[in-house]
Coordinates of N, CA and C in Angstrom, one line a residue:
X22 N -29.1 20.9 10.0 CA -28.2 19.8 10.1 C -28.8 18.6 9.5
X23 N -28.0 17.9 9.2 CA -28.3 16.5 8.7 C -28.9 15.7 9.2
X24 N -29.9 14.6 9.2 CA -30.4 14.1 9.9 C -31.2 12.7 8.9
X25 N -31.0 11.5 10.0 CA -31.5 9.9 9.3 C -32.6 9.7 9.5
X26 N -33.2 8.8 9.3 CA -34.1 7.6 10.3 C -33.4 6.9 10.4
X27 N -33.2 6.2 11.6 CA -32.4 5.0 12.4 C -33.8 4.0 13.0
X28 N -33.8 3.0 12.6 CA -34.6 1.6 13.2 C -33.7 0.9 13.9
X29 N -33.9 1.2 15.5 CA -33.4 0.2 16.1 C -33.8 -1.1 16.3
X30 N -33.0 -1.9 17.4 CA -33.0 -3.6 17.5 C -34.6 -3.8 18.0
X31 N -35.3 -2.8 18.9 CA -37.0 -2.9 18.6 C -38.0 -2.8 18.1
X32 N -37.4 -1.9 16.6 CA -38.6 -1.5 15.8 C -38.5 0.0 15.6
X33 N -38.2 0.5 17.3 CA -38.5 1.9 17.3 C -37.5 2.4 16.2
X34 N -38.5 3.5 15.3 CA -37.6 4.9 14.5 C -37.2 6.2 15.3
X35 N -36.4 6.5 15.0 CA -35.4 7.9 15.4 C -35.1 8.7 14.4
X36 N -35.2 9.6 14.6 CA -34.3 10.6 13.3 C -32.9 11.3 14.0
X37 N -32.4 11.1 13.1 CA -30.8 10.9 14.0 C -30.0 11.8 13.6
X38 N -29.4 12.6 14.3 CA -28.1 13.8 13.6 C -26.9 13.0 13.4
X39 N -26.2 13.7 12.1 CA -25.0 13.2 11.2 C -23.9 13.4 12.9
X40 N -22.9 12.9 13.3 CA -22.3 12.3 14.0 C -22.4 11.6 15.0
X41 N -23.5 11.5 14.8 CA -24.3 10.3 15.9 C -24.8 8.9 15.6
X42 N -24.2 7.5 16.1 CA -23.9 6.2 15.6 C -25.3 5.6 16.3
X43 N -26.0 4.7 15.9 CA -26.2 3.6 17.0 C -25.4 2.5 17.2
X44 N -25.0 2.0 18.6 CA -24.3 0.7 18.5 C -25.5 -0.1 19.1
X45 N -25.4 -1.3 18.1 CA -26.6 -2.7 19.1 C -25.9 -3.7 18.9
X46 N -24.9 -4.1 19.8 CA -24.5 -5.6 20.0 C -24.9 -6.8 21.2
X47 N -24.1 -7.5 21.5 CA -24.9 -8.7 22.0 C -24.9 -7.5 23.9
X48 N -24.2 -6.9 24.1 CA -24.6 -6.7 25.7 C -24.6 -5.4 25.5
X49 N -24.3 -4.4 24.3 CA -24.5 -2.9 24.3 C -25.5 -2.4 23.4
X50 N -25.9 -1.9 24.1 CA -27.0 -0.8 23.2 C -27.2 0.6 23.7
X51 N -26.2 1.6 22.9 CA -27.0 3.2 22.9 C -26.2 4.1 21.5
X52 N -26.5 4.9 21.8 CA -25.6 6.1 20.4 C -24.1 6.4 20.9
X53 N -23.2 6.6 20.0 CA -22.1 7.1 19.8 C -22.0 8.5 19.3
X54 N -21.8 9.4 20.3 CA -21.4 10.4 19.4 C -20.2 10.5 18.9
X55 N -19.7 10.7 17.6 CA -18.5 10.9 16.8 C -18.4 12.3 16.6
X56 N -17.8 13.4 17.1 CA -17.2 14.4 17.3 C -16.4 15.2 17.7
X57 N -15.3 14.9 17.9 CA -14.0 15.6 19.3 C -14.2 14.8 20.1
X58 N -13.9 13.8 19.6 CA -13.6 12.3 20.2 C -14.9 11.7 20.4
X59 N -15.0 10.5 21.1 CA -15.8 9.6 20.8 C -16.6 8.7 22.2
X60 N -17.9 9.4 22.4 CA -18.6 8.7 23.8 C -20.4 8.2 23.7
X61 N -19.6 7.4 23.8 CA -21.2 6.1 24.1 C -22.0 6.7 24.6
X62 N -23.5 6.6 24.7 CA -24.5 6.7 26.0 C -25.3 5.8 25.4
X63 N -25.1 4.5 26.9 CA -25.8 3.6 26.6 C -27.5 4.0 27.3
X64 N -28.3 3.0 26.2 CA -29.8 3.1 26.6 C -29.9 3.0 28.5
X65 N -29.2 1.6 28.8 CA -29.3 1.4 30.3 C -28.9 2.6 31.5
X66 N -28.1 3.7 31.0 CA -27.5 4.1 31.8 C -28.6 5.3 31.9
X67 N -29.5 5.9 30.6 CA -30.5 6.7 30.6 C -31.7 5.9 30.9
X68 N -31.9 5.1 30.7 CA -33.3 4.7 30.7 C -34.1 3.6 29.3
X69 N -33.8 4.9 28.7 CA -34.1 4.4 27.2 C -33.0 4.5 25.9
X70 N -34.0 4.1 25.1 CA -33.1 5.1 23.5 C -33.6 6.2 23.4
X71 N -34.8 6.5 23.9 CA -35.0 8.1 23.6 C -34.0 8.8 24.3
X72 N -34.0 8.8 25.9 CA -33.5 9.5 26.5 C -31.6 9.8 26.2
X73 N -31.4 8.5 25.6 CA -30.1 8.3 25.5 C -29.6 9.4 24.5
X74 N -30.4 9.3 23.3 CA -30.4 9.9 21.9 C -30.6 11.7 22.1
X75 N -31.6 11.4 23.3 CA -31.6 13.3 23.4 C -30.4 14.0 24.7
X76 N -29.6 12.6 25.2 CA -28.7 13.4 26.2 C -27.0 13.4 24.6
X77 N -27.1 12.6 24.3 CA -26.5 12.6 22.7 C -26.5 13.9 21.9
X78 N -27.5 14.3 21.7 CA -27.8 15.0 20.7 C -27.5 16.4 21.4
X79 N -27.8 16.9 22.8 CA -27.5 17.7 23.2 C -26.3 18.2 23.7
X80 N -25.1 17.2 23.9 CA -24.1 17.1 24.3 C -23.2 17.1 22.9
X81 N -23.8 17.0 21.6 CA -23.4 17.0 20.1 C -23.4 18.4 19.9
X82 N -24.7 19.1 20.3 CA -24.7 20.4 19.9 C -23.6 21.7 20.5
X83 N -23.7 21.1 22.2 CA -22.1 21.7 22.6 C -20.8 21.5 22.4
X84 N -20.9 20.2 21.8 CA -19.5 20.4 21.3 C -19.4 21.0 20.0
X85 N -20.5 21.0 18.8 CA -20.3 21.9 17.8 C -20.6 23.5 17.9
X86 N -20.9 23.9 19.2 CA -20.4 25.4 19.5 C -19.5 25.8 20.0
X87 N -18.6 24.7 20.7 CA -17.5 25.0 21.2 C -16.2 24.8 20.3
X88 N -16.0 23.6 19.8 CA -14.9 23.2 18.9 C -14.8 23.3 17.7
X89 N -13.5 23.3 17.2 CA -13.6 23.5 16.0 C -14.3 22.5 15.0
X90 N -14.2 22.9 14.0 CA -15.1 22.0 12.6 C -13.8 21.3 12.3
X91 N -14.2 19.6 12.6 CA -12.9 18.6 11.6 C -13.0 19.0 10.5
X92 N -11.6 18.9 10.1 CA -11.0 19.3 7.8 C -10.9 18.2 7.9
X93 N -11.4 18.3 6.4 CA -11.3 16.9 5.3 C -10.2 17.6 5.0
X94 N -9.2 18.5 4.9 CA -8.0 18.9 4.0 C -6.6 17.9 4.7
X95 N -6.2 17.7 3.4 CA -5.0 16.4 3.7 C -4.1 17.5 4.5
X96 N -3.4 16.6 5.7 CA -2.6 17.1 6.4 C -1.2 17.2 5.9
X97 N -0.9 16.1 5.1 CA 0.5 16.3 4.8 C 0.6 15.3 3.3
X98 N 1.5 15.6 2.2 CA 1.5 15.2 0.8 C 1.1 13.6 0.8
X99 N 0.9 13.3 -0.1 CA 0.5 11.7 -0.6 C 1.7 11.3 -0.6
X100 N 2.0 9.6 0.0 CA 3.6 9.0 -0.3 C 3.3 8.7 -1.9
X101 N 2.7 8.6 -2.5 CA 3.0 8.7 -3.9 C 3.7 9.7 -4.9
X102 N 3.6 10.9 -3.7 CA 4.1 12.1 -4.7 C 5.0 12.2 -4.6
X103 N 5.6 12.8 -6.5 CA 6.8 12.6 -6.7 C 7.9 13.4 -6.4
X104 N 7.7 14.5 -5.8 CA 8.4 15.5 -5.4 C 8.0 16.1 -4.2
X105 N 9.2 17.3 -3.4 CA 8.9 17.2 -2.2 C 8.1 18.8 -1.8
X106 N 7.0 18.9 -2.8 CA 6.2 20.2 -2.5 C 5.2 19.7 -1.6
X107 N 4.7 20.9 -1.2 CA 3.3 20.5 -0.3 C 2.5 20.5 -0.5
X108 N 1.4 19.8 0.2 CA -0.2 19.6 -0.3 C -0.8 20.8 -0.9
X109 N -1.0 20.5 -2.2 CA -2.1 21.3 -2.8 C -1.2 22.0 -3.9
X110 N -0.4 22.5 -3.9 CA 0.7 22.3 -4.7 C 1.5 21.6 -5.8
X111 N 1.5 22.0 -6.9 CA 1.8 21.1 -7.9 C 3.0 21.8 -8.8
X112 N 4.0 21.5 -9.6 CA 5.0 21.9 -11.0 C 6.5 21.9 -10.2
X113 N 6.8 22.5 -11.0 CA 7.2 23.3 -11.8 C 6.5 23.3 -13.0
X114 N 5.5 23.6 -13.6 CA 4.9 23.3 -14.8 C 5.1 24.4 -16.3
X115 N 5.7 23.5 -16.7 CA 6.4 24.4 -18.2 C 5.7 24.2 -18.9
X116 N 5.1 25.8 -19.6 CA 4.6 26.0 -21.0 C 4.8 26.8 -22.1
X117 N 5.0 26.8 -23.4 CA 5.6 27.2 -24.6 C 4.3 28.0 -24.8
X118 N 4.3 29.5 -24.5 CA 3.6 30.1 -25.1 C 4.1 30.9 -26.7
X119 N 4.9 30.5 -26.9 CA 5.2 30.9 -28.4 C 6.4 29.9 -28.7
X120 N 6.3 30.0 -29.6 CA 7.5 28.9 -30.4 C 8.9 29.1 -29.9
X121 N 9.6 30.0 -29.6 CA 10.3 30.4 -28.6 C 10.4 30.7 -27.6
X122 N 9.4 30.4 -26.5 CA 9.4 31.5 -25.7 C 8.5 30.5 -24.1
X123 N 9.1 29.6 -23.6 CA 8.9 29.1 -22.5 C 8.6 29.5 -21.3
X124 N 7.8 29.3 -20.0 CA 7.6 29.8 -19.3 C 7.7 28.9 -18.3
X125 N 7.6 28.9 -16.3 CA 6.9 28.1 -15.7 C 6.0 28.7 -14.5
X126 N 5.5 27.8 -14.0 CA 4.7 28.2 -12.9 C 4.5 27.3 -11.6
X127 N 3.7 27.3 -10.5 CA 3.2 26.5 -9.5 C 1.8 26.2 -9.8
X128 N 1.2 25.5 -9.9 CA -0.4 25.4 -9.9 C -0.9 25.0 -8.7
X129 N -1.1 25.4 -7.8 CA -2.0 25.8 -6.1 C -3.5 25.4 -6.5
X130 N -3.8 24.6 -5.4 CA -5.4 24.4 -5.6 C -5.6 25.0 -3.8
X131 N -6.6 25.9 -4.3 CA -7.3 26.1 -3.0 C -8.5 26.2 -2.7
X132 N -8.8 25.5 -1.3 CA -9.8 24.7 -1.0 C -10.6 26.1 -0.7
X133 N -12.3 25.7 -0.6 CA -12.9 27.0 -0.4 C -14.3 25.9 0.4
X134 N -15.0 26.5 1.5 CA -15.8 26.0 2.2 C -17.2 26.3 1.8
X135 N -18.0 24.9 1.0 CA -19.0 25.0 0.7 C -19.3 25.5 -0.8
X136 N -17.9 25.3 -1.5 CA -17.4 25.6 -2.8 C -16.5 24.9 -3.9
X137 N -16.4 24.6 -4.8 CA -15.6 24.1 -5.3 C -14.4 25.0 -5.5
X138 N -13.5 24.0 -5.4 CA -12.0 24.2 -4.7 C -11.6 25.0 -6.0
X139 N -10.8 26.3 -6.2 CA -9.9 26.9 -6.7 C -8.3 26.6 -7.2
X140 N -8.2 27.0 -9.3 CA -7.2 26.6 -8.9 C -5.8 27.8 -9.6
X141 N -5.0 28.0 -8.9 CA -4.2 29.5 -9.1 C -2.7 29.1 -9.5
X142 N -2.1 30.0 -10.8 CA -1.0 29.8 -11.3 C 0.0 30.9 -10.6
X143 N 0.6 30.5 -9.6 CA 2.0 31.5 -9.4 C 3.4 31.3 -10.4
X144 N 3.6 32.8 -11.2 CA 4.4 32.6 -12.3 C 6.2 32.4 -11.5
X145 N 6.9 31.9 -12.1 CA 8.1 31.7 -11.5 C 9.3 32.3 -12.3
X146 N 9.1 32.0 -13.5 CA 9.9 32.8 -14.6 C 9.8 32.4 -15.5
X147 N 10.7 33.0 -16.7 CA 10.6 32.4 -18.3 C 12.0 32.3 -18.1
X148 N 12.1 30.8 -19.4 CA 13.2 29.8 -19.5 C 14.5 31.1 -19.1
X149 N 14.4 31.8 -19.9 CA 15.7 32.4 -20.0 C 15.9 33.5 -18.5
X150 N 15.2 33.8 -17.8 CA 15.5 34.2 -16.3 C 15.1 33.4 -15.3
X151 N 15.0 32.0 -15.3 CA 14.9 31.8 -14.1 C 15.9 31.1 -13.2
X152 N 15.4 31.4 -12.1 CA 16.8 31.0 -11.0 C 16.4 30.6 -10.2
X153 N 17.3 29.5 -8.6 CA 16.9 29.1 -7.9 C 16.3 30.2 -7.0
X154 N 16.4 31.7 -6.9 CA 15.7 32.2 -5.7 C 14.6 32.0 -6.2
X155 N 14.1 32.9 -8.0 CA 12.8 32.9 -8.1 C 12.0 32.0 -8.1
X156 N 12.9 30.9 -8.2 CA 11.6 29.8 -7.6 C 11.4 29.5 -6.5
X157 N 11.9 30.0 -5.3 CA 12.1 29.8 -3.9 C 11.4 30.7 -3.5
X158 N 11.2 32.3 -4.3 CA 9.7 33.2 -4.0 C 8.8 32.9 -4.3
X159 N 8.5 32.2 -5.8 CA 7.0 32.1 -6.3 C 6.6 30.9 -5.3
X160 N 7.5 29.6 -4.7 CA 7.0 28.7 -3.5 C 6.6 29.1 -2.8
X161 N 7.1 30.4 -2.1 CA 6.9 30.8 -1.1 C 5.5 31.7 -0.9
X162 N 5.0 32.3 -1.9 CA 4.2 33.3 -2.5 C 2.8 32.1 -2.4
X163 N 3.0 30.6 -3.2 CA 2.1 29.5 -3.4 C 1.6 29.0 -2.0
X164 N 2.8 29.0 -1.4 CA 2.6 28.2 0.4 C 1.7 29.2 0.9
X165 N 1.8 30.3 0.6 CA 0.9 31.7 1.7 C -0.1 31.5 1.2
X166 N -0.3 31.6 0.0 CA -1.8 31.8 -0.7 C -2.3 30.2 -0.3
X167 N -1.6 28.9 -0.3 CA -2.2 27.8 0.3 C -2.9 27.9 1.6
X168 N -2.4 28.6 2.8 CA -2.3 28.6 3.7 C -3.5 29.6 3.8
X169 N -3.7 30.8 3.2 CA -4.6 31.6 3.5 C -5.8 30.8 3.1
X170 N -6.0 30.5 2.2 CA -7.0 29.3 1.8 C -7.6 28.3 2.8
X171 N -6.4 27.8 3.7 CA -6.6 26.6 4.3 C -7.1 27.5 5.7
X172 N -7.2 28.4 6.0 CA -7.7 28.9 7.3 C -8.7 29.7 6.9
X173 N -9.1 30.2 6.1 CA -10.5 30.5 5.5 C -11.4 29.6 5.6
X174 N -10.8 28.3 4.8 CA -12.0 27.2 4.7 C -12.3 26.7 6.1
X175 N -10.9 26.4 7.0 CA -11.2 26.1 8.2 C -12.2 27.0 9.1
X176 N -12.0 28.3 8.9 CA -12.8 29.8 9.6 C -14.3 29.5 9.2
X177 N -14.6 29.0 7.8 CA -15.8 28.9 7.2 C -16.8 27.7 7.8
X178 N -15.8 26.5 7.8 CA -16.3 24.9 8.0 C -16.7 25.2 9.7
X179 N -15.7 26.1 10.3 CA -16.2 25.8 11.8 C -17.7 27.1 12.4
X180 N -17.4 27.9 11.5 CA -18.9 29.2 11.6 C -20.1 28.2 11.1
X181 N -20.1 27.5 10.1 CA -21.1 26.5 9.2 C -21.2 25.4 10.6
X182 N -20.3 24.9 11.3 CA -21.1 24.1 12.1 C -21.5 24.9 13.9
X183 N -21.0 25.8 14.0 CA -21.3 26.5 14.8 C -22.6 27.0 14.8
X184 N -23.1 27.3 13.7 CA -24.5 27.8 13.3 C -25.1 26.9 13.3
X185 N -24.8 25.4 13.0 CA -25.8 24.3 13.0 C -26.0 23.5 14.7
X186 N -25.1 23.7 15.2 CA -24.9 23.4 16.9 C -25.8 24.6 17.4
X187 N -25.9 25.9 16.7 CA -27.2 26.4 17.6 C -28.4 26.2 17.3
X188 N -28.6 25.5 15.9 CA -30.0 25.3 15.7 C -30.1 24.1 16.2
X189 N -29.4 22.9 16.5 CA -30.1 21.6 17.0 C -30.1 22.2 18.3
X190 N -29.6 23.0 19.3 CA -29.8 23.0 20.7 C -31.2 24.0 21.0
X191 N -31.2 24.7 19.9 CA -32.4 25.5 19.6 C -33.6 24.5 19.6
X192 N -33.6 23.4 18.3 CA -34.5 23.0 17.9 C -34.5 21.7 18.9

């Protein structure tokens, strides 16, 4: 797992796991864990910042064995986009592969965990056969293959921190 050096408001260094904050303001001081929601442990209530940081850090690790792994994957389309397909999903995109002879497709990006993202053409038809179903299959064909994608990466992102919640509770 990831991990800082944090200098707190007395000097003292820490090395700190990635969802875990310090807060030091005028009457609060302890860590924040940011993970499946969000809880303080102030220094006063443990003692110290050590103690605080290691009832933190252990309570960090159970929840990344227990819970799922947050997605960075957009939940729902940009209001900028211009049409009403769904995330990750792009066209109707037309291309002239011969001088007569046009084609279209969907262009699907799918996300892949600890990978760069994939990107896949579902064919739809050529100019002269296509019709509202077949483009209502090859959507439909893009949405699954999105979807298969988006629970892979999710299956992948939450085994990747499952494995890392047992090495901080290990280590």
């Amino acid at each position: 797992m990831k991990v800082r050096e944090a200098v707190i408001y007395n000097g003292e260094k820490f090395s700190v796991p990635q969802c875990i904050q310090r807060i030091d303001h005028k009457s609060t001081h302890g860590w924040q864990l940011r993970y499946g929601g969000t809880k303080l442990y102030s220094d006063g209530t443990y003692g110290d910042a050590a103690r605080a940081l290691a009832v933190a850090t252990k309570e960090l690790s159970k929840r990344m064995t227990k819970l799922p792994a947050p997605s960075r994957l957009k939940p729902a389309p940009s209001a900028n986009k211009s049409n009403s397909l769904p995330v990750g999903i792009s066209g109707p995109i037309v291309r002239e592969r011969s001088p007569n002879r046009r084609d279209c497709s969907f262009s699907v990006l799918l996300p892949r965990f600890g990978a760069p993202a994939q990107r896949r053409s579902v064919y739809i038809a050529a100019e002269s056969t296509y019709t509202i179903e077949r483009y209502q299959e090859a959507l439909d064909k893009a949405v699954a293959l999105r979807q298969e994608a988006e629970e892979a990466y999710r299956r992948d992102a939450t085994k990747a921190k499952r494995k890392e919640g047992r090495a901080l509770m290990a280590g």
